[in-house]
PDB file of C-alpha atoms in Angstrom:
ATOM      1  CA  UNK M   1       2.029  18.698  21.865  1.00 58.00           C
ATOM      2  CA  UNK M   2       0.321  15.681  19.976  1.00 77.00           C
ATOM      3  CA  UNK M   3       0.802  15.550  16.669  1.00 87.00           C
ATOM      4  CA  UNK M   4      -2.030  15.495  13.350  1.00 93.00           C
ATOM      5  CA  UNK M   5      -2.284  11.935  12.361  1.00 96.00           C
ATOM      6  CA  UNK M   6      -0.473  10.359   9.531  1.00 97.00           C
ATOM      7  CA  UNK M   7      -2.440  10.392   6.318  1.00 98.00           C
ATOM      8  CA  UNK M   8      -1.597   6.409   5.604  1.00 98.00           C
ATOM      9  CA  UNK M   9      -2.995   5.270   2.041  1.00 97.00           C
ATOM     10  CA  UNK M  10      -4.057   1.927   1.519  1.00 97.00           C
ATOM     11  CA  UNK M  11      -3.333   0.529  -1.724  1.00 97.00           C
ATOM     12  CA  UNK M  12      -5.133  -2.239  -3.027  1.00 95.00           C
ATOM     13  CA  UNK M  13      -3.011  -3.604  -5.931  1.00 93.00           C
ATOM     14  CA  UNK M  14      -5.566  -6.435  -7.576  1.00 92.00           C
ATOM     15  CA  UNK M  15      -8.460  -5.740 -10.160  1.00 90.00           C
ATOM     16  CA  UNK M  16      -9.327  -9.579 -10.845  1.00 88.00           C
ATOM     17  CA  UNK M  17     -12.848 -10.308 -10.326  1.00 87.00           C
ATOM     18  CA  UNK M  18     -12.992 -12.298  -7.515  1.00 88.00           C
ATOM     19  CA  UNK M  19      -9.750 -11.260  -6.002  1.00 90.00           C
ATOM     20  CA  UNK M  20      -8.600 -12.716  -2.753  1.00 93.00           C
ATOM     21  CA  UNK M  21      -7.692  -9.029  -1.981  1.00 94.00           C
ATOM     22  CA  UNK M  22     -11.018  -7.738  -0.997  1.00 93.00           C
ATOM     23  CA  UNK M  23     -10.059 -10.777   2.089  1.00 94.00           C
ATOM     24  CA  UNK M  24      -6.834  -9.689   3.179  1.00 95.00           C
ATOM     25  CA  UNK M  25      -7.895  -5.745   2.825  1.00 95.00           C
ATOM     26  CA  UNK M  26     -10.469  -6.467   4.921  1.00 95.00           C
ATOM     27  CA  UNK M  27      -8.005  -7.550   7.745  1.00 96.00           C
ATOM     28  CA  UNK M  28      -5.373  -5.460   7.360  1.00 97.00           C
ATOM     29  CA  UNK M  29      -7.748  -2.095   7.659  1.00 96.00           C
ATOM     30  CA  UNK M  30      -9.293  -3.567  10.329  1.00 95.00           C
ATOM     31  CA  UNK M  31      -5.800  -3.543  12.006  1.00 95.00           C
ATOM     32  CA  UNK M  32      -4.300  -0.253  11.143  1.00 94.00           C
ATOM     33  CA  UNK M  33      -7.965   0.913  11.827  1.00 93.00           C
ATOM     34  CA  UNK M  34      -7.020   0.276  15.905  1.00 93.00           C
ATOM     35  CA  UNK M  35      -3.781   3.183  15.170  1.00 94.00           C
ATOM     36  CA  UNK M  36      -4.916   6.470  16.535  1.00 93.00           C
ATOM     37  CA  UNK M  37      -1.924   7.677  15.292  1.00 94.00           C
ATOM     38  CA  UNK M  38      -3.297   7.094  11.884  1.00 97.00           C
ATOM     39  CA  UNK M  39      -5.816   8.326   9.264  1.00 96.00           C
ATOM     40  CA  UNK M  40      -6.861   5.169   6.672  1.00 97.00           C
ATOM     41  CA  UNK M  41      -7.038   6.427   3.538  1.00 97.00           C
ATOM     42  CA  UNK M  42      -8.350   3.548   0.843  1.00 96.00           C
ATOM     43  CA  UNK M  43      -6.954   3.139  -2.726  1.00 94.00           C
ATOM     44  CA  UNK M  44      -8.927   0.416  -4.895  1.00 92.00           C
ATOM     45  CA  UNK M  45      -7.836   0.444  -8.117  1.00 89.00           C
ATOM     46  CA  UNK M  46     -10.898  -1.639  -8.923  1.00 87.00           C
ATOM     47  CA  UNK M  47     -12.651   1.869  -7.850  1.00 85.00           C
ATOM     48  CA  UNK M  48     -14.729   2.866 -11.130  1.00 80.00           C
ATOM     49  CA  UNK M  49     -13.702   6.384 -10.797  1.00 78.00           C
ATOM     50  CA  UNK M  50      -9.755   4.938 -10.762  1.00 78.00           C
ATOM     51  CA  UNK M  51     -10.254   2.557 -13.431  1.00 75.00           C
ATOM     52  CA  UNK M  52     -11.417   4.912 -15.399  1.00 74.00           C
ATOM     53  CA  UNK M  53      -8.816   7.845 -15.258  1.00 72.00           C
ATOM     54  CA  UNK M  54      -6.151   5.275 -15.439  1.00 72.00           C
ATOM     55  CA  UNK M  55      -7.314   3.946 -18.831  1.00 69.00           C
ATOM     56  CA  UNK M  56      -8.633   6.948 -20.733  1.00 43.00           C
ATOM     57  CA  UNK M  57      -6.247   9.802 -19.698  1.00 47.00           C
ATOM     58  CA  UNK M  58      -2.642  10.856 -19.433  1.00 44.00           C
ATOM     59  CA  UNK M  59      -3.222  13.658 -17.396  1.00 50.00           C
ATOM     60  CA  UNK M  60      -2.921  12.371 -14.014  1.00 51.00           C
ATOM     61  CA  UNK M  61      -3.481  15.862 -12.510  1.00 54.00           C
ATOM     62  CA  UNK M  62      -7.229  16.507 -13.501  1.00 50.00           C
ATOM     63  CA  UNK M  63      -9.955  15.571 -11.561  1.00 48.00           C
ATOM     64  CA  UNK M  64     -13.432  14.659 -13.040  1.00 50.00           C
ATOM     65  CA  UNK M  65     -16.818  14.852 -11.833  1.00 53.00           C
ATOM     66  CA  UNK M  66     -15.280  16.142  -8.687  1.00 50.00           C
ATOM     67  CA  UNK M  67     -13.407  13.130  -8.203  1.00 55.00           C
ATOM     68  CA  UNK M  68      -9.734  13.803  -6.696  1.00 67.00           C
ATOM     69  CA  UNK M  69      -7.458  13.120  -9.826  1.00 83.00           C
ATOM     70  CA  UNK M  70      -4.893   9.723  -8.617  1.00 88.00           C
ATOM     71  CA  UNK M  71      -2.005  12.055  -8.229  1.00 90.00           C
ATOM     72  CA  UNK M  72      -4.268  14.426  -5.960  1.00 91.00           C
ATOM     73  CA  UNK M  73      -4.961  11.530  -3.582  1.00 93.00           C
ATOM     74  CA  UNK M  74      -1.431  10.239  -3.667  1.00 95.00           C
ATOM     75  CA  UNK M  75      -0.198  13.676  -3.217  1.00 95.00           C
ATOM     76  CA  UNK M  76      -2.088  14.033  -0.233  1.00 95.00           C
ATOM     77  CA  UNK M  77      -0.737  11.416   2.035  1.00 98.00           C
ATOM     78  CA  UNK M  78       2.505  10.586   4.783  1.00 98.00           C
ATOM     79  CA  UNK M  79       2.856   6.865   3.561  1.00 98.00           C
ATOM     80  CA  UNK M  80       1.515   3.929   1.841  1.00 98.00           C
ATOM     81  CA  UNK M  81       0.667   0.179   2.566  1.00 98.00           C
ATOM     82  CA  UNK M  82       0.264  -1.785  -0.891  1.00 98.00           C
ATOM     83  CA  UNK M  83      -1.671  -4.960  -0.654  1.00 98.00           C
ATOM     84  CA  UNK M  84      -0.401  -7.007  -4.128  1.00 97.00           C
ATOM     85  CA  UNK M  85      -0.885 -10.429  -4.772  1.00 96.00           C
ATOM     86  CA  UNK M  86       1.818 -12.077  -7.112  1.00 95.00           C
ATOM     87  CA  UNK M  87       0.807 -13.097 -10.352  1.00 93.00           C
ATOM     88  CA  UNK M  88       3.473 -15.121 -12.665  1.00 94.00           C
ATOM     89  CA  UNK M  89       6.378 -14.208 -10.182  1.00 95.00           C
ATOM     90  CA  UNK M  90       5.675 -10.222 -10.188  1.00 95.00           C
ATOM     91  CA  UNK M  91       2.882  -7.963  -9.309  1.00 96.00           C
ATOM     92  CA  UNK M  92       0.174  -6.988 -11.159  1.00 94.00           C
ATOM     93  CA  UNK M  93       0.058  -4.936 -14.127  1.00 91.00           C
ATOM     94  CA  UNK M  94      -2.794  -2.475 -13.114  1.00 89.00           C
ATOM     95  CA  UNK M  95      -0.451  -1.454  -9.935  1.00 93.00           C
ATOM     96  CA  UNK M  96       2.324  -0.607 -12.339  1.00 94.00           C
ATOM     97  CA  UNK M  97      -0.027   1.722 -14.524  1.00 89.00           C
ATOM     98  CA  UNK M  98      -1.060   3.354 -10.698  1.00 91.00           C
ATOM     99  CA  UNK M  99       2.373   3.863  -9.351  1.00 94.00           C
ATOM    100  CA  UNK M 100       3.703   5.138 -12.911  1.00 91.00           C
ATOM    101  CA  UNK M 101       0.487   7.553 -13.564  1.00 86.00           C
ATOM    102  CA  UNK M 102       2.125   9.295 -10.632  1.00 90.00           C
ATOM    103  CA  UNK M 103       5.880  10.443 -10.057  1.00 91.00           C
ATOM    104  CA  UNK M 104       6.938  13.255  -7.543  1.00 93.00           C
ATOM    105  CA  UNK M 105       3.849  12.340  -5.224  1.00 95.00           C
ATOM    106  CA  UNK M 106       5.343   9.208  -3.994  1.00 97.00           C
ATOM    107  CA  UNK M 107       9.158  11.282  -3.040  1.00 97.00           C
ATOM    108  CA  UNK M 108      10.341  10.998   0.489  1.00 97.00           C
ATOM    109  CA  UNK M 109       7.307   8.952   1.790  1.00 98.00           C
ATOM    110  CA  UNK M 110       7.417   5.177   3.619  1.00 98.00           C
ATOM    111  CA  UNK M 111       5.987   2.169   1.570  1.00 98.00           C
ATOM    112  CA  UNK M 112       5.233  -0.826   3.239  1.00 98.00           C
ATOM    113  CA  UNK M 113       3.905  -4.114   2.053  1.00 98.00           C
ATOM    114  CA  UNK M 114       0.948  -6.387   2.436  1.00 98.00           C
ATOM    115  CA  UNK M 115       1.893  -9.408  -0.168  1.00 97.00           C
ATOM    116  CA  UNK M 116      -0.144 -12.823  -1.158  1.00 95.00           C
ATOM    117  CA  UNK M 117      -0.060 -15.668  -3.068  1.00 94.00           C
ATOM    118  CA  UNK M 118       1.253 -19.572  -3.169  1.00 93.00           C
ATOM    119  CA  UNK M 119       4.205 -20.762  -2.043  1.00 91.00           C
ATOM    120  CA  UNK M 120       6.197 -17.821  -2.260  1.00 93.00           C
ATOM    121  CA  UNK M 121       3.788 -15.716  -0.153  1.00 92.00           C
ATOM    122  CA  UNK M 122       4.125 -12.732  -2.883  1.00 94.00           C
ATOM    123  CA  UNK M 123       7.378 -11.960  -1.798  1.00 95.00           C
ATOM    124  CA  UNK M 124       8.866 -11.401  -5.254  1.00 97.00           C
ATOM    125  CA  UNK M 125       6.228  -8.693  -6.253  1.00 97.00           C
ATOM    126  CA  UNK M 126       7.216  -7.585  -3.390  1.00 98.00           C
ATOM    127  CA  UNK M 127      11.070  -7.462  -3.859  1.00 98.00           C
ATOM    128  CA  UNK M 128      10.084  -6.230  -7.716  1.00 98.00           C
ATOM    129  CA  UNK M 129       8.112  -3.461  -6.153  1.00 98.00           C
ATOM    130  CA  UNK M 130      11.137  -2.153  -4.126  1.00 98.00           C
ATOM    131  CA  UNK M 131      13.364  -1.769  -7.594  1.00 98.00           C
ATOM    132  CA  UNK M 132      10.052   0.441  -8.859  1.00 98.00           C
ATOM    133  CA  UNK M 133       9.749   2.615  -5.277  1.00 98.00           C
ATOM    134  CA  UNK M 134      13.410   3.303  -5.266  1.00 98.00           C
ATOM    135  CA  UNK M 135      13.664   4.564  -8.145  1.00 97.00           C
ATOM    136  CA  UNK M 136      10.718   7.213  -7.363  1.00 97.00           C
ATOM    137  CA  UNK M 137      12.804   7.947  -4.124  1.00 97.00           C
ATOM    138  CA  UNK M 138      10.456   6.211  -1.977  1.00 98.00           C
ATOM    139  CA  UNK M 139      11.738   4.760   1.251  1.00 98.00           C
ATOM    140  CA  UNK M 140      10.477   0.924   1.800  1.00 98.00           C
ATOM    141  CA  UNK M 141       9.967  -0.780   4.999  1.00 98.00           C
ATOM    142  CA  UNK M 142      12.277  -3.526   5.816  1.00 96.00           C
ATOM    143  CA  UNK M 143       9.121  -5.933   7.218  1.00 97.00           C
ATOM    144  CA  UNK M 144       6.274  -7.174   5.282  1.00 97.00           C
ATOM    145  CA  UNK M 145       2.798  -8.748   5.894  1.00 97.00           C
ATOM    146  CA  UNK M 146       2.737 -12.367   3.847  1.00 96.00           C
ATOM    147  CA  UNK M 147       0.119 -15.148   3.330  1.00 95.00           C
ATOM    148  CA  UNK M 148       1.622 -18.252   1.963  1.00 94.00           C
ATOM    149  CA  UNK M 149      -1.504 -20.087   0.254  1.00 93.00           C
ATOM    150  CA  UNK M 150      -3.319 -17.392   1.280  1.00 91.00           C
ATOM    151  CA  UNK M 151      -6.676 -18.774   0.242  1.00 91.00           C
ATOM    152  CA  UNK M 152      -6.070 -21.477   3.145  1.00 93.00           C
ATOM    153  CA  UNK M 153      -4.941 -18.894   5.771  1.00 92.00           C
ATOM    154  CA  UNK M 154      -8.261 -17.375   6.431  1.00 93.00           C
ATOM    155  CA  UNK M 155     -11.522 -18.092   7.611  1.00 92.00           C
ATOM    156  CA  UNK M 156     -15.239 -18.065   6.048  1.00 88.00           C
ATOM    157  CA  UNK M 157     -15.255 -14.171   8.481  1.00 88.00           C
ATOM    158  CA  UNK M 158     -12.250 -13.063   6.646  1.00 89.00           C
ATOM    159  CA  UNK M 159     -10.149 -13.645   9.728  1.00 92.00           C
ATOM    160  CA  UNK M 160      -6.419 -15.575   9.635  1.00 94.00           C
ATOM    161  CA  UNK M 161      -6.544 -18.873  11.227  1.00 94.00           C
ATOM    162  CA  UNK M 162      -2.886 -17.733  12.877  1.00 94.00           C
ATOM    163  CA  UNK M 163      -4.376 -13.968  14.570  1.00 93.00           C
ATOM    164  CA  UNK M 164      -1.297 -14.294  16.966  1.00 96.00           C
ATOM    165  CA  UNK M 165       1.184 -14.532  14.151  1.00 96.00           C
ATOM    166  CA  UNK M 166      -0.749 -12.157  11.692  1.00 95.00           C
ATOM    167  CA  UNK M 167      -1.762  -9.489  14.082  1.00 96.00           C
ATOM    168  CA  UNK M 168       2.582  -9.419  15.545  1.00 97.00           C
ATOM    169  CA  UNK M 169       4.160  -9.459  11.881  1.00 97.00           C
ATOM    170  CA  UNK M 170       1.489  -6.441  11.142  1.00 97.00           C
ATOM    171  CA  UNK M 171       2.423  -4.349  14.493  1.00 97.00           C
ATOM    172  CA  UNK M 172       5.895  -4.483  13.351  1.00 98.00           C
ATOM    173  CA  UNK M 173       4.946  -3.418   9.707  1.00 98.00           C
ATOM    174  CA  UNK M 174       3.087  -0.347  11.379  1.00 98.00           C
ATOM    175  CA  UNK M 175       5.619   0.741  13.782  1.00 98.00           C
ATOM    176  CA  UNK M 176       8.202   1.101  11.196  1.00 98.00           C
ATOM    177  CA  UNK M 177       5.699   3.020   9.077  1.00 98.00           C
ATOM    178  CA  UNK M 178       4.833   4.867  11.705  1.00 97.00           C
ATOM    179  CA  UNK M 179       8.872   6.170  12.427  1.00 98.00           C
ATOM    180  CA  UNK M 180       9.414   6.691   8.431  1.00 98.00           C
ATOM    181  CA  UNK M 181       6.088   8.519   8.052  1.00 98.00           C
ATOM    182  CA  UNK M 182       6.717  10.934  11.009  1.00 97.00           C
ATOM    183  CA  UNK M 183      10.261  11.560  10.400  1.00 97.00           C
ATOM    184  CA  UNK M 184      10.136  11.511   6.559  1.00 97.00           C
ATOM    185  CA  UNK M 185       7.039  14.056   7.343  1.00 97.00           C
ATOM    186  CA  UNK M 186       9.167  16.511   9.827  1.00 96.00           C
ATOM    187  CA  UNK M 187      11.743  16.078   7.065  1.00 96.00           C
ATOM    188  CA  UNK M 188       9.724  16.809   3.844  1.00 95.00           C
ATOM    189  CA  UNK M 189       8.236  20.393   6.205  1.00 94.00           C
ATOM    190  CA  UNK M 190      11.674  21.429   7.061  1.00 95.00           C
ATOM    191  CA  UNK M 191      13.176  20.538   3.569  1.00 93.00           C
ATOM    192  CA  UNK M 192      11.336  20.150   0.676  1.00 89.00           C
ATOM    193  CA  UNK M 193      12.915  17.250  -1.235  1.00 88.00           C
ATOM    194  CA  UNK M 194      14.582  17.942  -4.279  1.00 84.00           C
ATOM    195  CA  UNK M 195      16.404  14.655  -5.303  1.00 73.00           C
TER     196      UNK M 195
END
């Protein structure tokens, strides 16, 4: 018997006008978009509707104007990819507000990582990000996606110059999300989570 599709959220960490983000989203969703076994479900914190619950409310919970509330949408979902650059060593401060507006949603679910930036390739957001995720007793995936100078990695199309390299290190990112979000999924039905 086949099973539903894993509800995968795509989290794009970056609100800067201008971002490089809009770039590597394009790629990656393009890539996870070729997983049957997966239903893409896009998170742009630059998303009016998102920018504005996040700044003038504390109730994560409500939705307005029939918009799913953040926690809702979060809620709703096996697993997570967050695309963050890194900004001054860490990641960026409108992804803390997102993950934070939110607590039991994220429990028991997979979190991978699509990470950017200069030399360092965003890999300390990303190892700050796994402090934050553990702490909400979210399970993070051992592999990440990185651009090192990311701005020189891709074409005018939005495509990386290295598609051998980019498309491998992103199959391995999905198969391990795939295992956590099915088993962490069978897990959560059979036993709620209560840690």
């Amino acid at each position: 018997m086949s099973q539903p599709p894993l509800k995968i959220g795509v989290l794009i960490g970056s609100v800067r006008t201008g971002r490089f983000a809009d770039k590597i989203s394009q790629w990656f969703i393009s890539e996870i978009g070729m997983r049957e076994n997966m239903e893409i479900h896009v998170i742009d914190l630059s998303e009016p509707a998102l920018a504005d619950e996040l700044k003038l409310t504390l109730d994560p919970s409500g939705a307005r104007d029939g918009v799913p509330g953040l926690a809702q949408r979060i809620g709703g979902l096996d697993g997570f990819v967050i695309i963050t650059p890194e900004y001054n060593h860490g990641y960026p401060a409108s992804l803390k507000l997102a993950i934070d507006y939110v607590y039991s949603e994220w429990r028991a679910k997979p979190v991978g990582f699509v990470s950017y930036g200069g030399m360092a390739g965003g890999h300390r957001a990303v190892e700050q990000l796994r402090q934050v995720f553990a702490e909400l007793h979210a399970v993070t995936l051992r592999d990440t996606v990185s651009f090192h100078m990311a701005w020189e990695k891709f074409d005018e199309e939005g495509r990386p110059h290295d598609v051998v390299g980019a498309t491998k290190a992103c199959a391995v990112l999905l198969d391990q999300l795939t295992w956590w979000g099915l088993t962490l999924r069978e897990g959560r039905a059979a036993r709620p989570y209560e840690g």
